[in-house]
C-alpha positions as a LaTeX table, in Angstrom:
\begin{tabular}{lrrr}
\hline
Residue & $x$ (\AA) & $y$ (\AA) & $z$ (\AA) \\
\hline
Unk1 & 67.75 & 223.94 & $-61.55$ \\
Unk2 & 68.31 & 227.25 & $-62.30$ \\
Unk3 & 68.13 & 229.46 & $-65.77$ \\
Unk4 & 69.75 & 232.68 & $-65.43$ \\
Unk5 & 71.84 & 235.61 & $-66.60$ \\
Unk6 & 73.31 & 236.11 & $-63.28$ \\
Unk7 & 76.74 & 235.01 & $-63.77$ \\
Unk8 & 77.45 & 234.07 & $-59.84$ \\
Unk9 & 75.17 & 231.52 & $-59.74$ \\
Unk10 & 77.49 & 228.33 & $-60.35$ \\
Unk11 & 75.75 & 225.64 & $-59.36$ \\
Unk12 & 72.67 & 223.44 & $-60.79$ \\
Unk13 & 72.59 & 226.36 & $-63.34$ \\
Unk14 & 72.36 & 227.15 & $-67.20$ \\
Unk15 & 73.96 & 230.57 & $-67.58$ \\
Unk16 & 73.20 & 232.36 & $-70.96$ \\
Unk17 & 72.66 & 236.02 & $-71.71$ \\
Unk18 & 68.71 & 236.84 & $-72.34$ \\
Unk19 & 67.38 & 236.68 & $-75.59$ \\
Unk20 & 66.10 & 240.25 & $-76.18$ \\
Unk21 & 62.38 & 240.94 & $-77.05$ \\
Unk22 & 62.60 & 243.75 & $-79.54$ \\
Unk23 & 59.39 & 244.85 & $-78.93$ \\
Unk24 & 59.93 & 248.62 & $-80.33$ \\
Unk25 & 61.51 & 247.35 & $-83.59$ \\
Unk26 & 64.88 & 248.93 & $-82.78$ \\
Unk27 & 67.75 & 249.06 & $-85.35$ \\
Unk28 & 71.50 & 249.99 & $-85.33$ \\
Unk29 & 71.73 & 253.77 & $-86.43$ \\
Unk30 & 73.58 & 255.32 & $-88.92$ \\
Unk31 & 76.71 & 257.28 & $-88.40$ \\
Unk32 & 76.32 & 260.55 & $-87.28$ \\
Unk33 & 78.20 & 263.78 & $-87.75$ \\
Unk34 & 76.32 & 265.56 & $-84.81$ \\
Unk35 & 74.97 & 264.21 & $-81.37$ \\
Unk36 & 72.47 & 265.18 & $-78.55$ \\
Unk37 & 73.14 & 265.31 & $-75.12$ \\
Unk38 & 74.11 & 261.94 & $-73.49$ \\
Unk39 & 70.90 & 259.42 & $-71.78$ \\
Unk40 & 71.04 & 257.26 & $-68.66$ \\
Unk41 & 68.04 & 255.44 & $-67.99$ \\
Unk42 & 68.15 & 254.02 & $-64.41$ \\
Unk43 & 64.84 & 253.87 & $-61.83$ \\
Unk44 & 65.46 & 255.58 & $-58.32$ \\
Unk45 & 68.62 & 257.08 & $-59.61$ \\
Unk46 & 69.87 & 258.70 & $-56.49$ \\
Unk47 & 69.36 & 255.25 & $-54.28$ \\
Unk48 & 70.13 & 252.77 & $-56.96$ \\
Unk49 & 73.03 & 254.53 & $-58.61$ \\
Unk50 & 75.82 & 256.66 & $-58.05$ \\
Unk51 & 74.11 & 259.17 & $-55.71$ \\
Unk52 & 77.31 & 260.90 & $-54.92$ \\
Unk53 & 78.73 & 261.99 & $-57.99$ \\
Unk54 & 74.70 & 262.23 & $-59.89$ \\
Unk55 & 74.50 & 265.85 & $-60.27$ \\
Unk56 & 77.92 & 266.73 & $-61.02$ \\
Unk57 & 77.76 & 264.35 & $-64.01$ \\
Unk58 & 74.73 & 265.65 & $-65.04$ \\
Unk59 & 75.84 & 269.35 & $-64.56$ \\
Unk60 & 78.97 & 268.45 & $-66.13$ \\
Unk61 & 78.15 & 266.16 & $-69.39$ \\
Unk62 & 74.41 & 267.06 & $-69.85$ \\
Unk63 & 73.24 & 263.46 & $-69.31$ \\
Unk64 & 69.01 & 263.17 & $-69.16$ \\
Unk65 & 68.44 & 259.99 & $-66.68$ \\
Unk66 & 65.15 & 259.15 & $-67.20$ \\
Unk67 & 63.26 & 256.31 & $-64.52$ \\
Unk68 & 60.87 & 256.21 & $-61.78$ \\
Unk69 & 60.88 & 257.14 & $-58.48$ \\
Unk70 & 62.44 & 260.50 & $-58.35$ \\
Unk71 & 64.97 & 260.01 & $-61.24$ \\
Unk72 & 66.25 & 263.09 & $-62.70$ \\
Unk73 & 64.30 & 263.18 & $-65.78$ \\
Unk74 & 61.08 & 261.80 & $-64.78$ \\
Unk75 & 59.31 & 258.67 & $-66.64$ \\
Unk76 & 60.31 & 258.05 & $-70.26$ \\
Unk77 & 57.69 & 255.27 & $-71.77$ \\
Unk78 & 59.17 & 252.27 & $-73.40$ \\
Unk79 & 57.75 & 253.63 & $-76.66$ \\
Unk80 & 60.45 & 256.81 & $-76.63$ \\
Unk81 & 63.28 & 254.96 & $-76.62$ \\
Unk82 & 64.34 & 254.44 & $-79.73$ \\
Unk83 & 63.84 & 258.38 & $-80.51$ \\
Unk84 & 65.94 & 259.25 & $-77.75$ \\
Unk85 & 68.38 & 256.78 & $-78.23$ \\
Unk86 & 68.78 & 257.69 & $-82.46$ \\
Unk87 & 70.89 & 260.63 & $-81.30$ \\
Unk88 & 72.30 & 260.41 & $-78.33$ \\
Unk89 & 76.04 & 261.12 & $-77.66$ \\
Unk90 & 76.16 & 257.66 & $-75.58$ \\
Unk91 & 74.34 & 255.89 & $-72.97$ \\
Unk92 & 75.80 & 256.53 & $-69.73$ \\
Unk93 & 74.95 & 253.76 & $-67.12$ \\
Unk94 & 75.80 & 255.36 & $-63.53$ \\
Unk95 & 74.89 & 251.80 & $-61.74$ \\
Unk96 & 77.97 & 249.46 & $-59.92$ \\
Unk97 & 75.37 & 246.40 & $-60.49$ \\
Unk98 & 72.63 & 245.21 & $-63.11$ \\
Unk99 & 72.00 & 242.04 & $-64.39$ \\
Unk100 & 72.11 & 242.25 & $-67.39$ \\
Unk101 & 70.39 & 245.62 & $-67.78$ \\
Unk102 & 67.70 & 245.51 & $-70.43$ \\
Unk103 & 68.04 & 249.78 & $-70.81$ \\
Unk104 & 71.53 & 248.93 & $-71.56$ \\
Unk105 & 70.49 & 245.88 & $-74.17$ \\
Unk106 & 68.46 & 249.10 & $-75.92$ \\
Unk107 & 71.37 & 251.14 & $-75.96$ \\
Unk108 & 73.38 & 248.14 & $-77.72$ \\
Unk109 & 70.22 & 247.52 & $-80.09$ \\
Unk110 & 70.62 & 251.04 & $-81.72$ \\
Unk111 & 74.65 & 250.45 & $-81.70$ \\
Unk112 & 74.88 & 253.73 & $-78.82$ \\
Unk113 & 78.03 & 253.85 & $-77.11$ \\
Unk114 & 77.32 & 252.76 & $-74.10$ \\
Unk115 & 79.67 & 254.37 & $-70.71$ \\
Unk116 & 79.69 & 251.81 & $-67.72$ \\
Unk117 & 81.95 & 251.71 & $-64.44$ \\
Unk118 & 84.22 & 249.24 & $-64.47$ \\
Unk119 & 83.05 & 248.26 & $-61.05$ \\
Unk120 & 79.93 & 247.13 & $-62.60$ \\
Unk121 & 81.83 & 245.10 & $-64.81$ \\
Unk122 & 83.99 & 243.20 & $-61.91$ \\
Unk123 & 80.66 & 242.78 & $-60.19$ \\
Unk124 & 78.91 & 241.42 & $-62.68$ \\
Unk125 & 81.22 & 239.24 & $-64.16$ \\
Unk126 & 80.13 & 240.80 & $-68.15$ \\
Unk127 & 84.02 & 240.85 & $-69.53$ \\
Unk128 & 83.06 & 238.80 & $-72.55$ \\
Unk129 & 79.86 & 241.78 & $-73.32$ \\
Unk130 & 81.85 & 244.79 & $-71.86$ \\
Unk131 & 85.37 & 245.01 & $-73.44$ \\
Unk132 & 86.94 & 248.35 & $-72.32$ \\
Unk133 & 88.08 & 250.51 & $-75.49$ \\
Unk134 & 86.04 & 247.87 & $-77.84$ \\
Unk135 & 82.47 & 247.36 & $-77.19$ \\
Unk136 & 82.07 & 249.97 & $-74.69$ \\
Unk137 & 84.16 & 252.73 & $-73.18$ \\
Unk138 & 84.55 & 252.56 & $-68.68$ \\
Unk139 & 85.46 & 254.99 & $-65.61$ \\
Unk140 & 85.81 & 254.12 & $-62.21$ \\
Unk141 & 89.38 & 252.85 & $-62.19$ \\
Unk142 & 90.59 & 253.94 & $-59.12$ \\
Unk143 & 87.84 & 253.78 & $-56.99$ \\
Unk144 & 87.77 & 250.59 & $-55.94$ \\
Unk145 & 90.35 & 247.20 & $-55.38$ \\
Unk146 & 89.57 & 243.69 & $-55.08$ \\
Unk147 & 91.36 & 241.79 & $-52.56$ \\
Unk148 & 90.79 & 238.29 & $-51.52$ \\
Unk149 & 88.04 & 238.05 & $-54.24$ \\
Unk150 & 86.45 & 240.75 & $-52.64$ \\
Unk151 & 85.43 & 244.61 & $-54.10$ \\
Unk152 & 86.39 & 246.72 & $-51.79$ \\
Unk153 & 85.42 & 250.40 & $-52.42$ \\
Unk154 & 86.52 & 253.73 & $-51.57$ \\
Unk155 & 84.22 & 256.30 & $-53.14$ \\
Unk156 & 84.15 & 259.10 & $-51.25$ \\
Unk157 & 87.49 & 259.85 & $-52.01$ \\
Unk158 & 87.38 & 259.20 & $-55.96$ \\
Unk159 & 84.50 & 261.74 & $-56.43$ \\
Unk160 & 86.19 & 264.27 & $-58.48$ \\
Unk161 & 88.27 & 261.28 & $-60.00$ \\
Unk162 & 85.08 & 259.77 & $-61.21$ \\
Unk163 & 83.31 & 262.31 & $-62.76$ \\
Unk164 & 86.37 & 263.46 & $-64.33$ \\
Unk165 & 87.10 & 259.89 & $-65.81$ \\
Unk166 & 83.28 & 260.51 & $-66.88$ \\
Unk167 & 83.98 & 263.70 & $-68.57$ \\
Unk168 & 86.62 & 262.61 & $-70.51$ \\
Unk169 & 85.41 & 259.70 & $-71.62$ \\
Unk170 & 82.08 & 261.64 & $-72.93$ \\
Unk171 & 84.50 & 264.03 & $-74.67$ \\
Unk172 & 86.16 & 261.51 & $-76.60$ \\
Unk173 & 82.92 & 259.92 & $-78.18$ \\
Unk174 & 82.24 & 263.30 & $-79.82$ \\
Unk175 & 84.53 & 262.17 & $-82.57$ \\
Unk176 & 82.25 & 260.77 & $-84.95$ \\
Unk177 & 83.94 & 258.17 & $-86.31$ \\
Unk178 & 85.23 & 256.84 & $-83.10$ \\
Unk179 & 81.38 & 257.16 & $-81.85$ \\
Unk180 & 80.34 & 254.80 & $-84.57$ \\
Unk181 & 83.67 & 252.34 & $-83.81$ \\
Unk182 & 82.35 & 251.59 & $-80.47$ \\
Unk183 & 78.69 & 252.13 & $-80.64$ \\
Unk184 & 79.02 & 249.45 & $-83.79$ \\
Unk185 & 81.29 & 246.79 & $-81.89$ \\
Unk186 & 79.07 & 247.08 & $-78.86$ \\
Unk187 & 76.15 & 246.10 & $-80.82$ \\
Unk188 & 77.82 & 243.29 & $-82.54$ \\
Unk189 & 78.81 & 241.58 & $-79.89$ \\
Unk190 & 75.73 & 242.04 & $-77.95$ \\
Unk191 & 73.70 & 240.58 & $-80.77$ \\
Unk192 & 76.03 & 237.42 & $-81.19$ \\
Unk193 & 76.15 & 236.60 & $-77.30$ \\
Unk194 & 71.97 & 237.59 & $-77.25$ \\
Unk195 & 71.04 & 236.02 & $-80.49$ \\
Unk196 & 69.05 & 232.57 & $-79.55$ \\
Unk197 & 70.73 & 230.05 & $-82.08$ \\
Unk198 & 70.26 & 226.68 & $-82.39$ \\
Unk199 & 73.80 & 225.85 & $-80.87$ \\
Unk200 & 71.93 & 227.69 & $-77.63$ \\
Unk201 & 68.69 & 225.91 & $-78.37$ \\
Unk202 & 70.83 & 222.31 & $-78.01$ \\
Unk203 & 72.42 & 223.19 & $-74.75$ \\
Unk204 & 69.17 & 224.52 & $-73.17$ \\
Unk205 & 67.91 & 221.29 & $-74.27$ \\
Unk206 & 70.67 & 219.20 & $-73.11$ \\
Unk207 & 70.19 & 221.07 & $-69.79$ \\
Unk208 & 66.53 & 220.23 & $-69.09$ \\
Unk209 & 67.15 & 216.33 & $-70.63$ \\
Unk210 & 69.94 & 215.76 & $-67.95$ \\
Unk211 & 67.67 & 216.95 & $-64.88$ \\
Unk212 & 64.33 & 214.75 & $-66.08$ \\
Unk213 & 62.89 & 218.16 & $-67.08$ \\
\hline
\end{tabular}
C-alpha cells in the first residue's frame, strides 16, 4: 500500500495532498499597494528547471531563485522565508514537475501569487490546486501538446514565447488588487485541500482497516 501525493500512482494507493508543517508560523499577508521583485525558490535551478529560458526571465522580471547547487541566488535558510515571501510580487516556479512542491505550499501559506507552467500542471495532474486565472496565474501554452496521453514538448522553439508569456503575466500582478484576488484564492484553496480534517482522518483510516494495517 501506498500513501502519497503523487497523483499517477493509481493503484493500492491513498492519494491526498500533504498536510503542511508550518514550522515558521507563516500567515496570509495583507494587501499591498507596493511589491518587491518576484522569488523562485528551486535547488539546481539550471538542471532541474527551465535552463533555457533562466536568465532571460531573470534579466527580464527581476526574479531572485534562491536553492542549492548553483542556483542563481545562492542558499536562502528555511527561516527567511516568510520575510522574503511578505513582499514579493509573486512566486514564480520555473519547474515542468514537482510533487507537490513544499516552496510552492510557502508561497500559498502567505497567500503570494504563485506563476507555474501549465506543463507542470498537465504533468502533475494538480487541476483541482492550480486553477488558471483563479488560484494561480500559468505560461507555457504553446510549448508543448499532448497526444495519445502523452506530453510532447517543443521548447526550443517557444523560448521567446515563454518568457514573454512570463513577462506578461508578472506585469499583470502589479495591480494590487488583482495581486491580492489571486494570491488570496490560491491560499484558500490550498488550505482546504491541505487542511487534515476529520473527513481525511476517516478515509486514511478506512484505508489502513481494509489492508489489515
Amino acid at each position: 500500500p501506498v500513501v502519497s501525493t503523487n497523483f499517477h500512482v493509481n493503484k493500492n494507493a491513498h492519494l491526498v495532498y500533504m498536510p503542511f508543517d508550518n514550522v515558521n508560523k507563516l500567515e496570509p499577508r495583507a494587501p499591498l499597494d507596493e511589491f518587491h521583485s518576484p522569488i523562485g525558490l528551486l535547488h539546481n535551478a539550471y538542471n532541474w528547471g527551465f535552463r533555457g529560458i533562466m536568465d532571460e526571465v531573470i534579466a527580464r522580471t527581476g526574479v531572485r531563485i534562491f536553492g542549492s547547487y548553483g542556483s542563481p541566488m545562492g542558499i536562502l535558510t528555511n527561516d527567511k522565508v516568510g520575510d522574503w515571501l511578505e513582499n514579493a510580487l509573486c512566486f514564480i516556479h520555473l519547474k515542468a514537475s514537482d510533487c507537490p512542491g513544499y516552496a510552492l505550499y510557502e508561497a500559498f501559506a502567505k497567500a503570494v501569487p504563485v506563476v507555474v507552467t501549465e506543463l507542470f500542471i498537465d504533468r502533475m495532474k494538480y487541476r483541482d490546486l492550480y486553477v488558471a486565472e483563479e488560484t494561480c496565474l500559468t505560461w507555457g501554452q504553446g510549448s508543448y501538446e499532448i497526444k495519445d496521453g502523452k506530453i510532447i514538448e517543443f521548447m526550443d522553439e517557444s523560448k521567446e514565447l515563454m518568457i514573454e508569456q512570463i513577462c506578461a503575466v508578472v506585469e499583470r500582478l502589479k495591480n494590487p488588487e488583482y495581486n491580492f484576488y489571486i494570491g488570496r484564492n490560491g491560499y484558500m484553496k490550498w488550505r482546504a485541500l491541505t487542511e487534515w480534517t476529520d473527513e481525511k482522518r476517516e478515509a486514511f483510516r478506512e484505508f489502513l482497516n481494509e489492508r489489515g494495517l
